[in-house]
Short mmCIF file of C-alpha atoms in Angstrom, two decimals:
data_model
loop_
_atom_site.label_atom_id
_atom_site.label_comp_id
_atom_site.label_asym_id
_atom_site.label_seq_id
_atom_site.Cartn_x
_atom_site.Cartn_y
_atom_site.Cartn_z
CA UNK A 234 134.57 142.94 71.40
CA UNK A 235 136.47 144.38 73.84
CA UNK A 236 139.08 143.31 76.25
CA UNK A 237 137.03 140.61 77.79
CA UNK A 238 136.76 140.13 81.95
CA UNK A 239 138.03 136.47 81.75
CA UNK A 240 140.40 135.52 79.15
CA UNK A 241 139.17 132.40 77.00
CA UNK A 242 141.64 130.07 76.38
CA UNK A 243 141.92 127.68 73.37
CA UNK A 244 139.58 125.36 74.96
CA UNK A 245 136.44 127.84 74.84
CA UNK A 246 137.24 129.13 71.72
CA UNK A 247 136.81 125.47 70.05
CA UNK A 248 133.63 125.19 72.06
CA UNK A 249 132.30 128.32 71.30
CA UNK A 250 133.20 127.46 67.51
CA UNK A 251 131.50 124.02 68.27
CA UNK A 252 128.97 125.43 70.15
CA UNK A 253 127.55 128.08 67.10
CA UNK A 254 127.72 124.84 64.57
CA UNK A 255 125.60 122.58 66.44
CA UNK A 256 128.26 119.90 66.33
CA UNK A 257 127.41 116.83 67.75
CA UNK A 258 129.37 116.53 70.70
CA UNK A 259 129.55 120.10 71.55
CA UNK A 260 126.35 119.95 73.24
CA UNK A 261 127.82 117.22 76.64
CA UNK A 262 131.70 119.13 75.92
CA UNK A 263 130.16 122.59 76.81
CA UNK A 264 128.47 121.55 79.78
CA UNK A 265 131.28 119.43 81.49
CA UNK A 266 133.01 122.65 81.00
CA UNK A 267 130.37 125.27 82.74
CA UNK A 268 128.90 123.02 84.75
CA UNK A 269 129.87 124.40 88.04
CA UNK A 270 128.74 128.09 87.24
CA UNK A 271 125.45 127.50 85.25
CA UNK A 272 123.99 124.90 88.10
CA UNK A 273 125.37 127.35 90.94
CA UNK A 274 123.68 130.43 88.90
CA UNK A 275 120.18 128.48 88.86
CA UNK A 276 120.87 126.54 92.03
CA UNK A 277 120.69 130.53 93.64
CA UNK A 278 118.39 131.89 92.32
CA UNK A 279 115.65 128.78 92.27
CA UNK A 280 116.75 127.06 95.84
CA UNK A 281 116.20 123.73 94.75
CA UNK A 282 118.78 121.28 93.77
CA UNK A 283 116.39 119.26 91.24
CA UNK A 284 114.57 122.14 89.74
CA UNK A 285 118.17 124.07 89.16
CA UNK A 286 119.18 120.77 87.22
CA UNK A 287 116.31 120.82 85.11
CA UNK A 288 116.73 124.54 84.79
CA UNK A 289 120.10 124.05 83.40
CA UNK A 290 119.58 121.26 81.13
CA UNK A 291 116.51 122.64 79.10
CA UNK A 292 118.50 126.15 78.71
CA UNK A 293 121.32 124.61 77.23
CA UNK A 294 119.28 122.15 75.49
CA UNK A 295 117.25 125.37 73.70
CA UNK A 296 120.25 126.80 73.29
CA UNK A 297 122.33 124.70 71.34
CA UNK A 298 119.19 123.28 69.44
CA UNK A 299 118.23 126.93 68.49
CA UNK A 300 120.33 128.19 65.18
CA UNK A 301 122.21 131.30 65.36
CA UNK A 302 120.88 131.44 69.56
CA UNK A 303 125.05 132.31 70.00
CA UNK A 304 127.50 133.66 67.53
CA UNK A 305 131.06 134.50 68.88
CA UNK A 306 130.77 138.29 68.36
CA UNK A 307 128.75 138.51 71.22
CA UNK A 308 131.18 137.69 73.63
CA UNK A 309 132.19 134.61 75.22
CA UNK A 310 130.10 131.21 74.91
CA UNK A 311 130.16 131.09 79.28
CA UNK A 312 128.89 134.55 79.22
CA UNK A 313 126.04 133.79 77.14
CA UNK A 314 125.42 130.67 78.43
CA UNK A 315 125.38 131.76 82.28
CA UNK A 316 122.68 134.82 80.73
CA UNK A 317 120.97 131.70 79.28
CA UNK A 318 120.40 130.06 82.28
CA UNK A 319 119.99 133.66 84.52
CA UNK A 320 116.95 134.16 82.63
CA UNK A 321 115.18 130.84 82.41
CA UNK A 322 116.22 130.12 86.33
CA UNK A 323 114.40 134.06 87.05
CA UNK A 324 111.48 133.22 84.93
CA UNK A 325 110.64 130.08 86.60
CA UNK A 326 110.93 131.66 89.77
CA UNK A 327 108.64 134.42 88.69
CA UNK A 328 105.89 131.78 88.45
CA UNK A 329 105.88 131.00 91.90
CA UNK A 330 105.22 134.02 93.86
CA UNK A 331 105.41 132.16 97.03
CA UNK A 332 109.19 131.12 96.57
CA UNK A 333 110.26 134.24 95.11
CA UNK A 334 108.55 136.06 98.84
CA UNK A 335 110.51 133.29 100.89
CA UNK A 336 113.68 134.31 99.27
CA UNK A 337 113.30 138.37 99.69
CA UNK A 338 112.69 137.31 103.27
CA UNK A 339 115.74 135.29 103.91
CA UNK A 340 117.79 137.82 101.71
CA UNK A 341 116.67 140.51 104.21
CA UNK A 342 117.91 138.32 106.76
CA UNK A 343 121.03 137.10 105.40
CA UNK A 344 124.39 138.53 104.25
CA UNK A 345 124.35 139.05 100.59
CA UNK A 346 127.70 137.33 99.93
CA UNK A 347 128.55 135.67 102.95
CA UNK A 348 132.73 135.55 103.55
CA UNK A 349 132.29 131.81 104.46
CA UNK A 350 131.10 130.32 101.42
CA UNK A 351 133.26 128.04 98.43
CA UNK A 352 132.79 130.71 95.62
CA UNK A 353 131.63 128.99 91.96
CA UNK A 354 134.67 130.70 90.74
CA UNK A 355 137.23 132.11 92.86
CA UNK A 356 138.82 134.18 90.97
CA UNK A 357 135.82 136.13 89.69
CA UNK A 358 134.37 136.18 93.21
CA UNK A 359 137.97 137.84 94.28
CA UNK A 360 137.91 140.45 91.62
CA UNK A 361 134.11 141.12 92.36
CA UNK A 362 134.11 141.88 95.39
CA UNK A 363 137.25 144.70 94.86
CA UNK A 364 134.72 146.09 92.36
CA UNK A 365 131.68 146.30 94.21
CA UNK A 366 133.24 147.84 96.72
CA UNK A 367 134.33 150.62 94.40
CA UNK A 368 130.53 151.53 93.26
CA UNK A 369 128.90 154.13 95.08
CA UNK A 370 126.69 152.85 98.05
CA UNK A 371 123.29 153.30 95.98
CA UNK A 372 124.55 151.22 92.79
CA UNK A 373 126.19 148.52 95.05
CA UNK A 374 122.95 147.91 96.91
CA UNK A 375 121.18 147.61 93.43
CA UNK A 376 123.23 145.33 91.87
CA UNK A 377 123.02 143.50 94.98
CA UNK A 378 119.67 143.25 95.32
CA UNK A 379 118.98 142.39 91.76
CA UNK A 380 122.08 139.81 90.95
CA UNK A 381 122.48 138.21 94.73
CA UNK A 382 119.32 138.99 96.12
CA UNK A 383 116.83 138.14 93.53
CA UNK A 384 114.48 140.42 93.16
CA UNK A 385 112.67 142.39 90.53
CA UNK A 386 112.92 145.76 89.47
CA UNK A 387 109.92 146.50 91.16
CA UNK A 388 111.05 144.87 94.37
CA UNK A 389 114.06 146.67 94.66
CA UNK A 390 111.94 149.90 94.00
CA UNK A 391 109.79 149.08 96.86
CA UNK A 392 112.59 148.42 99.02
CA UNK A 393 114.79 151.58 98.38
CA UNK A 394 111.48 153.90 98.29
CA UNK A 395 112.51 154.95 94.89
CA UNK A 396 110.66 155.20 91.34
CA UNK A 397 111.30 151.91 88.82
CA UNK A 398 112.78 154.35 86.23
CA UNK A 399 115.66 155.32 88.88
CA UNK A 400 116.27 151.23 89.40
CA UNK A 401 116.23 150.57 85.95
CA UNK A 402 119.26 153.76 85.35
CA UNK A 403 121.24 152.61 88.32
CA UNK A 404 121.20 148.72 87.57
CA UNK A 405 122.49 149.53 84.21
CA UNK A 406 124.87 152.58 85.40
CA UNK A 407 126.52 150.25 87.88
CA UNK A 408 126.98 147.46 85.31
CA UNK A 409 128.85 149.28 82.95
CA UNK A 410 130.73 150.75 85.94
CA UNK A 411 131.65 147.02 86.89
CA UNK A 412 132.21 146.23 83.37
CA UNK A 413 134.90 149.07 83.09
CA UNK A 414 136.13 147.73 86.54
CA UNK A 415 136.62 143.96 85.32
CA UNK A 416 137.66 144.33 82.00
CA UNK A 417 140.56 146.54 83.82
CA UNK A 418 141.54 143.87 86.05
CA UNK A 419 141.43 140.85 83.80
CA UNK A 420 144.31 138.59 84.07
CA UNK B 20 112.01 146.04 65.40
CA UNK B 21 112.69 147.98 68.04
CA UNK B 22 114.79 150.84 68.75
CA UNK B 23 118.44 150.23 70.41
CA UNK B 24 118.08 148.29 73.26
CA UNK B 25 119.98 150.65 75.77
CA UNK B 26 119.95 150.18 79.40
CA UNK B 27 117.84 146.93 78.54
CA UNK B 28 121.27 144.94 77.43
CA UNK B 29 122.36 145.62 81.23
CA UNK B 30 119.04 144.07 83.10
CA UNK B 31 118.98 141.74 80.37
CA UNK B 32 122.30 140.06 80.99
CA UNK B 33 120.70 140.19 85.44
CA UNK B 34 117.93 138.23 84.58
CA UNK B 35 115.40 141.68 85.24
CA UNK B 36 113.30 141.51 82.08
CA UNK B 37 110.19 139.57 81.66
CA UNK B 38 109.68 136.97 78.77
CA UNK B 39 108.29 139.31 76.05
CA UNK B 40 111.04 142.16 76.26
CA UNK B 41 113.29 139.74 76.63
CA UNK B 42 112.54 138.50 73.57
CA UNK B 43 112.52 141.98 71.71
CA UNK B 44 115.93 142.41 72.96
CA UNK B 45 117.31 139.39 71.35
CA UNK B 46 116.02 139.87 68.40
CA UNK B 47 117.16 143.44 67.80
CA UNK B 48 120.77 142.75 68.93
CA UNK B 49 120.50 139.99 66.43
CA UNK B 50 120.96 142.44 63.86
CA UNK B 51 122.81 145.11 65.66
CA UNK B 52 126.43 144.99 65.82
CA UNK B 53 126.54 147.80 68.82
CA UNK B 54 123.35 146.26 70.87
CA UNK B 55 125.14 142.69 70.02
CA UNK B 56 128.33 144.06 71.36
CA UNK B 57 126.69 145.93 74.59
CA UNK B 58 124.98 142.79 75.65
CA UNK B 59 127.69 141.05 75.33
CA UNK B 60 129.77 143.20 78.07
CA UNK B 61 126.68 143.25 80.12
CA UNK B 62 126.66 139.11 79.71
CA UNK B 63 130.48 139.41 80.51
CA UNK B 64 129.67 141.26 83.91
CA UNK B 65 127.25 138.92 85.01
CA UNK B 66 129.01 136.26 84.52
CA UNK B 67 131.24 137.81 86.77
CA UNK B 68 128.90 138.19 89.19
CA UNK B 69 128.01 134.99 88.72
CA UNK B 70 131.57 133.63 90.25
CA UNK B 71 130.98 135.07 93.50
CA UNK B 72 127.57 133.27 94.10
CA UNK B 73 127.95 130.06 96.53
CA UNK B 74 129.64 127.18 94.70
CA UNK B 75 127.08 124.21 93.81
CA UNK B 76 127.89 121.08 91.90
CA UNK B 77 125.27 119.46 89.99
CA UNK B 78 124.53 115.60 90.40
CA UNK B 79 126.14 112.84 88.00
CA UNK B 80 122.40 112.35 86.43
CA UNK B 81 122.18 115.71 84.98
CA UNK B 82 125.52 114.89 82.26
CA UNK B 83 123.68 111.55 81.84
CA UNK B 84 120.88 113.56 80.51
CA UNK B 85 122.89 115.83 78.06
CA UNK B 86 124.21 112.46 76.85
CA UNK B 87 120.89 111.56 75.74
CA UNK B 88 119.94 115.11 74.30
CA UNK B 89 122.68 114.80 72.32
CA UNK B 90 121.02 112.29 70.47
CA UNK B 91 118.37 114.48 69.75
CA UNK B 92 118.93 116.16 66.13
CA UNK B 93 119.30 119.90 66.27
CA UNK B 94 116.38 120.40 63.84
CA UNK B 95 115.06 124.12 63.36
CA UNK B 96 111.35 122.72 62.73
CA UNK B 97 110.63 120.10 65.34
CA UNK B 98 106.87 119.44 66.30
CA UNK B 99 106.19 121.96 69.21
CA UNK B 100 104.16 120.68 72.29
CA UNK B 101 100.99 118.54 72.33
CA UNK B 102 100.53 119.17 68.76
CA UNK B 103 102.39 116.43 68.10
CA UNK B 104 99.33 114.39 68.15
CA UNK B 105 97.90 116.25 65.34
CA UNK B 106 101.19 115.51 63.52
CA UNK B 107 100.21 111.56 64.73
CA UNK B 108 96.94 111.72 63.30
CA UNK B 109 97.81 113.29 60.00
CA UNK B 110 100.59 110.41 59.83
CA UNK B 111 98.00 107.55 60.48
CA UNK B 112 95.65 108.87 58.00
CA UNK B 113 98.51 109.64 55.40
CA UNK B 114 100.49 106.20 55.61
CA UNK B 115 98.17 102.91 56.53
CA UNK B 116 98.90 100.13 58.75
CA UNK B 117 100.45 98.28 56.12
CA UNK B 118 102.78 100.74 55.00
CA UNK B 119 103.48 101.96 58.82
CA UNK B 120 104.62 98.39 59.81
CA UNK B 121 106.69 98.18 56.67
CA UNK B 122 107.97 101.29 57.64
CA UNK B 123 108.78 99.99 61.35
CA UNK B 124 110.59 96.70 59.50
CA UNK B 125 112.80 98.66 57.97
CA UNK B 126 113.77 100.65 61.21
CA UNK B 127 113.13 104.15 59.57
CA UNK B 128 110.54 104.81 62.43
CA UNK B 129 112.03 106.07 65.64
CA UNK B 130 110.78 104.85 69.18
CA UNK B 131 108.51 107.79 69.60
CA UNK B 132 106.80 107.30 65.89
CA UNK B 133 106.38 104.06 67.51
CA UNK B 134 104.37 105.08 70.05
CA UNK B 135 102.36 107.60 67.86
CA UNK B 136 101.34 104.68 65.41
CA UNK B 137 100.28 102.50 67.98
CA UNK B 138 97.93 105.39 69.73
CA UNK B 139 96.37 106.25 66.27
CA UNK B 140 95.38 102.51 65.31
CA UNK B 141 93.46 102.10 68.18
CA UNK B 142 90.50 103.33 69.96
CA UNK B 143 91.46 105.24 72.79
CA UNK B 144 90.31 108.22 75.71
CA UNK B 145 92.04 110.67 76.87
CA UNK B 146 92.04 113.38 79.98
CA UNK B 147 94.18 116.19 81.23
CA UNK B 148 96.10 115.85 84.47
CA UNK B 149 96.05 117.89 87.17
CA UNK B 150 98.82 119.23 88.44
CA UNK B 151 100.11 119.51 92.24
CA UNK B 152 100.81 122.33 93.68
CA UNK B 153 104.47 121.13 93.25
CA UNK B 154 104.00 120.67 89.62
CA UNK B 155 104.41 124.36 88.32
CA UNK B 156 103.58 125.63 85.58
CA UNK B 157 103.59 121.59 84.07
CA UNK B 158 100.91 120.79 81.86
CA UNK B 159 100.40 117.03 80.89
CA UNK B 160 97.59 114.76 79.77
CA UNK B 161 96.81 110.75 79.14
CA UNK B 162 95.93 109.21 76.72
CA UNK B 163 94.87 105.58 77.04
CA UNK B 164 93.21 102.46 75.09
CA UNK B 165 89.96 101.60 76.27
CA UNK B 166 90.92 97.69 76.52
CA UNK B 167 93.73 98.67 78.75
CA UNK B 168 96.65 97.75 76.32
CA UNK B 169 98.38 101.25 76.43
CA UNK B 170 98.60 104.32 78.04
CA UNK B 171 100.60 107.21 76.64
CA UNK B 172 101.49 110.42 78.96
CA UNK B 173 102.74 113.35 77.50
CA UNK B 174 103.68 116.14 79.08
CA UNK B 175 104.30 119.93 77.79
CA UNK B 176 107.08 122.25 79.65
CA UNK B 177 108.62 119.12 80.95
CA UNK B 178 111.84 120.55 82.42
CA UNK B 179 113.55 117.26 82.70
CA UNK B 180 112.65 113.40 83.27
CA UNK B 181 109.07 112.95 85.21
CA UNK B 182 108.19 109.55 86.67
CA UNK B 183 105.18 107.58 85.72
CA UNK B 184 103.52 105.13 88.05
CA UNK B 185 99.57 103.60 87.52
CA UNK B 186 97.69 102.89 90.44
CA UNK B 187 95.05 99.38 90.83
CA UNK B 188 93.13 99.63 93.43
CA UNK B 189 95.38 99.86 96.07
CA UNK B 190 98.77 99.02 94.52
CA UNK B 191 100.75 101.61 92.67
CA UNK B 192 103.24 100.40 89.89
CA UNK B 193 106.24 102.65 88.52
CA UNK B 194 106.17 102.78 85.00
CA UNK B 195 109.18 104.13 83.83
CA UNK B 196 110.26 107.58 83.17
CA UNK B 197 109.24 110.49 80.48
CA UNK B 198 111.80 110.73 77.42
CA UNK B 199 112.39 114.37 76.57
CA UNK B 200 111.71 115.30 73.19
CA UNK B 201 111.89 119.33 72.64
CA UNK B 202 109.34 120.80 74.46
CA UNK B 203 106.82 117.59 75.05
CA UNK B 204 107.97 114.46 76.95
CA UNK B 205 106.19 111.10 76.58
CA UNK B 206 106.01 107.76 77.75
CA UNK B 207 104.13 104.75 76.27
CA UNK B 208 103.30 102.26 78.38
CA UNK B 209 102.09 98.81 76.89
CA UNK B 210 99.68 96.44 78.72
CA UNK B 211 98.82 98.80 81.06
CA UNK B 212 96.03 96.90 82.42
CA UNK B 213 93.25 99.63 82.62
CA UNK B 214 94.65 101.86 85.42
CA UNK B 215 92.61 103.75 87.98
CA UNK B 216 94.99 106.22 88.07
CA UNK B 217 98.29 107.40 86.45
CA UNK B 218 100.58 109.74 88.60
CA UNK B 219 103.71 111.98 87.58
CA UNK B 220 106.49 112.88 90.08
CA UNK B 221 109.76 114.06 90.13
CA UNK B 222 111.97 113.41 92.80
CA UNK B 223 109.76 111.65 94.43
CA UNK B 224 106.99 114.41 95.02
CA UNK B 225 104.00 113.89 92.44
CA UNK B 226 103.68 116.64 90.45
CA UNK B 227 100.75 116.11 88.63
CA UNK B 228 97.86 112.81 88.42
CA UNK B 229 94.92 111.86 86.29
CA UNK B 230 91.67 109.59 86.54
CA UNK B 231 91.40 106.95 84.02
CA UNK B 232 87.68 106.18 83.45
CA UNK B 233 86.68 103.07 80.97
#
């Protein structure tokens, strides 16, 4: 792995160790630890409070009840965790069209990353915002769109006017540009 | 298998694929040290990401609920969703009364065996529930004894605790709530006394309802 964006300390590298063994405790330890950024993650992208909480719970609960779902070479135990609950939080929003059309609509109206707001994690908010400024306009708005704004590939093609293949390219050129950006800035 | 998983590891890590590739991704980085690793980073970045989104702390019930997951044994071949009650039919057949409540004496049967025995040893109905617009994808059914002694809810893709209430006539009676178990959450409910109706809600919204017919 390379240098990672957020340095673990010794506390997430016994709960990552806990974590890939299934101990019993390491199920409650690793959620009083990520707490904060796994029910903010689903929290935004489902806009409800209870269904974020459920969200959250039955990810981790999968997770840790699935063997081999995490081993440490894949990077961090947050960092898999948080793509855990991404993806469950999107898929259950997929299923209702009419929330996920409510959301593009106050997206369009609304700042993507409004100054005002408490950050989940301040320091990673601080450093992301230095790098998305450094993308080129076209990959910013992408990753925007997708991470922020919620929407599908397809949505964002309709939006821009361009073709899904160009979306698909640009997410993942401007990810790896971030990644470069964050790993280079880690603290 | 599938090929490398290239810019897939990157919308992957956003949330952009659907179920299926989703899947095909995991599985291939399983057993590929440089998809593994390029996930990974991707993961890293969104996590990232993640940090900037609008802080949001999650309600003291949700760690109550890990506490009682945790008491739910990490076992890689659990009894998947509503065919659990095949799994309770083929254990009523297999063991007896006799050597059920011996079983139950001893305290080798946990509370949801409990509630399995009990529904296979007697006569009972069942019917599908319909779910509210505000239930989701949910799917849940009843089953019930036709002398009104039980009812037993279970419901598949539970995402979280569900309330039960029964409604006589005109007075509705909470019940209790679902206990998670994997994928299907159940509830027995003993002298039920014959039910019109059973209702599931969470949060106070009802997500999904059923008529009992005797």
């Amino acid at each position: 792995m390379q240098a990672m964006h957020r340095p673990a300390g010794e506390e997430d590298d016994a709960l990552a160790a806990d974590f890939a063994a299934r101990s019993s405790d390491g199920l409650g330890r690793t959620y009083e630890r990520y707490k904060v950024l796994l029910v903010s993650i689903a929290r935004h992208v489902l806009s409800d409070a209870s269904l974020a909480e459920d969200c959250v719970h039955d990810a981790l609960v999968r997770a840790w009840q699935t063997p081999g779902s995490y081993v440490p070479q894949r990077g961090s135990l947050r960092a898999f965790l948080a793509s855990c609950v991404r993806n469950e939080a999107t898929s259950r929003a997929r299923s209702n069209a009419r929330r996920q059309e409510r959301e593009r609509r106050a997206y369009l109206l609304e700042p993507v990353l409004p100054a005002t707001i408490e950050p989940a994690d301040p320091i990673d908010a601080a450093r992301v915002r230095v790098a998305l400024d450094r993308l080129p306009e076209d990959q910013r708005r992408t990753i925007e769109l997708a991470y922020f704004g919620n929407l599908s590939q397809s949505q964002i093609a309709e939006l821009l006017g361009i073709p899904l293949g160009t979306v698909k390219s640009r997410v993942a050129l401007a990810m790896r540009k971030l990644h470069a950006e964050l790993a280079g800035t880690a603290s | 298998m599938i090929a490398h998983v290239g810019d897939d590891a990157e919308l992957y890590a956003l949330g952009l694929l659907e179920h299926e590739r989703r899947a095909e991704v995991a599985a291939h980085a399983a057993s590929c040290d440089a998809c593994l690793r390029r996930l990974g980073e991707a993961e890293e970045t969104a996590a990232a990401l993640a940090g900037a989104l609008p802080r949001r702390e999650p309600t003291p019930a949700l760690a109550a609920r890990f506490v009682r997951a945790r008491s739910v044994p990490p076992a890689a071949s659990r009894p998947r969703r509503l065919t659990a009650l095949a799994v309770a039919a083929a254990f009523a057949l297999i063991i007896g009364a006799s050597v059920y409540q011996a079983a139950v004496d001893r305290g080798r049967l946990r509370a949801s065996d409990l509630a399995v025995a009990t529904l296979v040893n007697s006569h009972f109905l069942h019917v599908p529930m319909q779910t509210t617009p505000a239930g989701g994808s949910l799917s849940a059914k009843v089953l019930y004894a036709r002398d009104g002694s039980w009812i037993y809810v279970l419901v598949d893709r539970a995402s979280g605790t569900l309330d039960v209430a029964t409604r006589s006539g005109g007075t509705t009676t909470a019940r209790g709530s679902t206990e998670p178990g994997g994928e299907t959450a159940t509830l027995l409910v003993r002298e039920a006394g014959k039910p019109d109706e059973v209702d599931l809600s969470r949060s106070g919204s009802i997500v999904a309802r059923a008529k009992l017919v005797y």
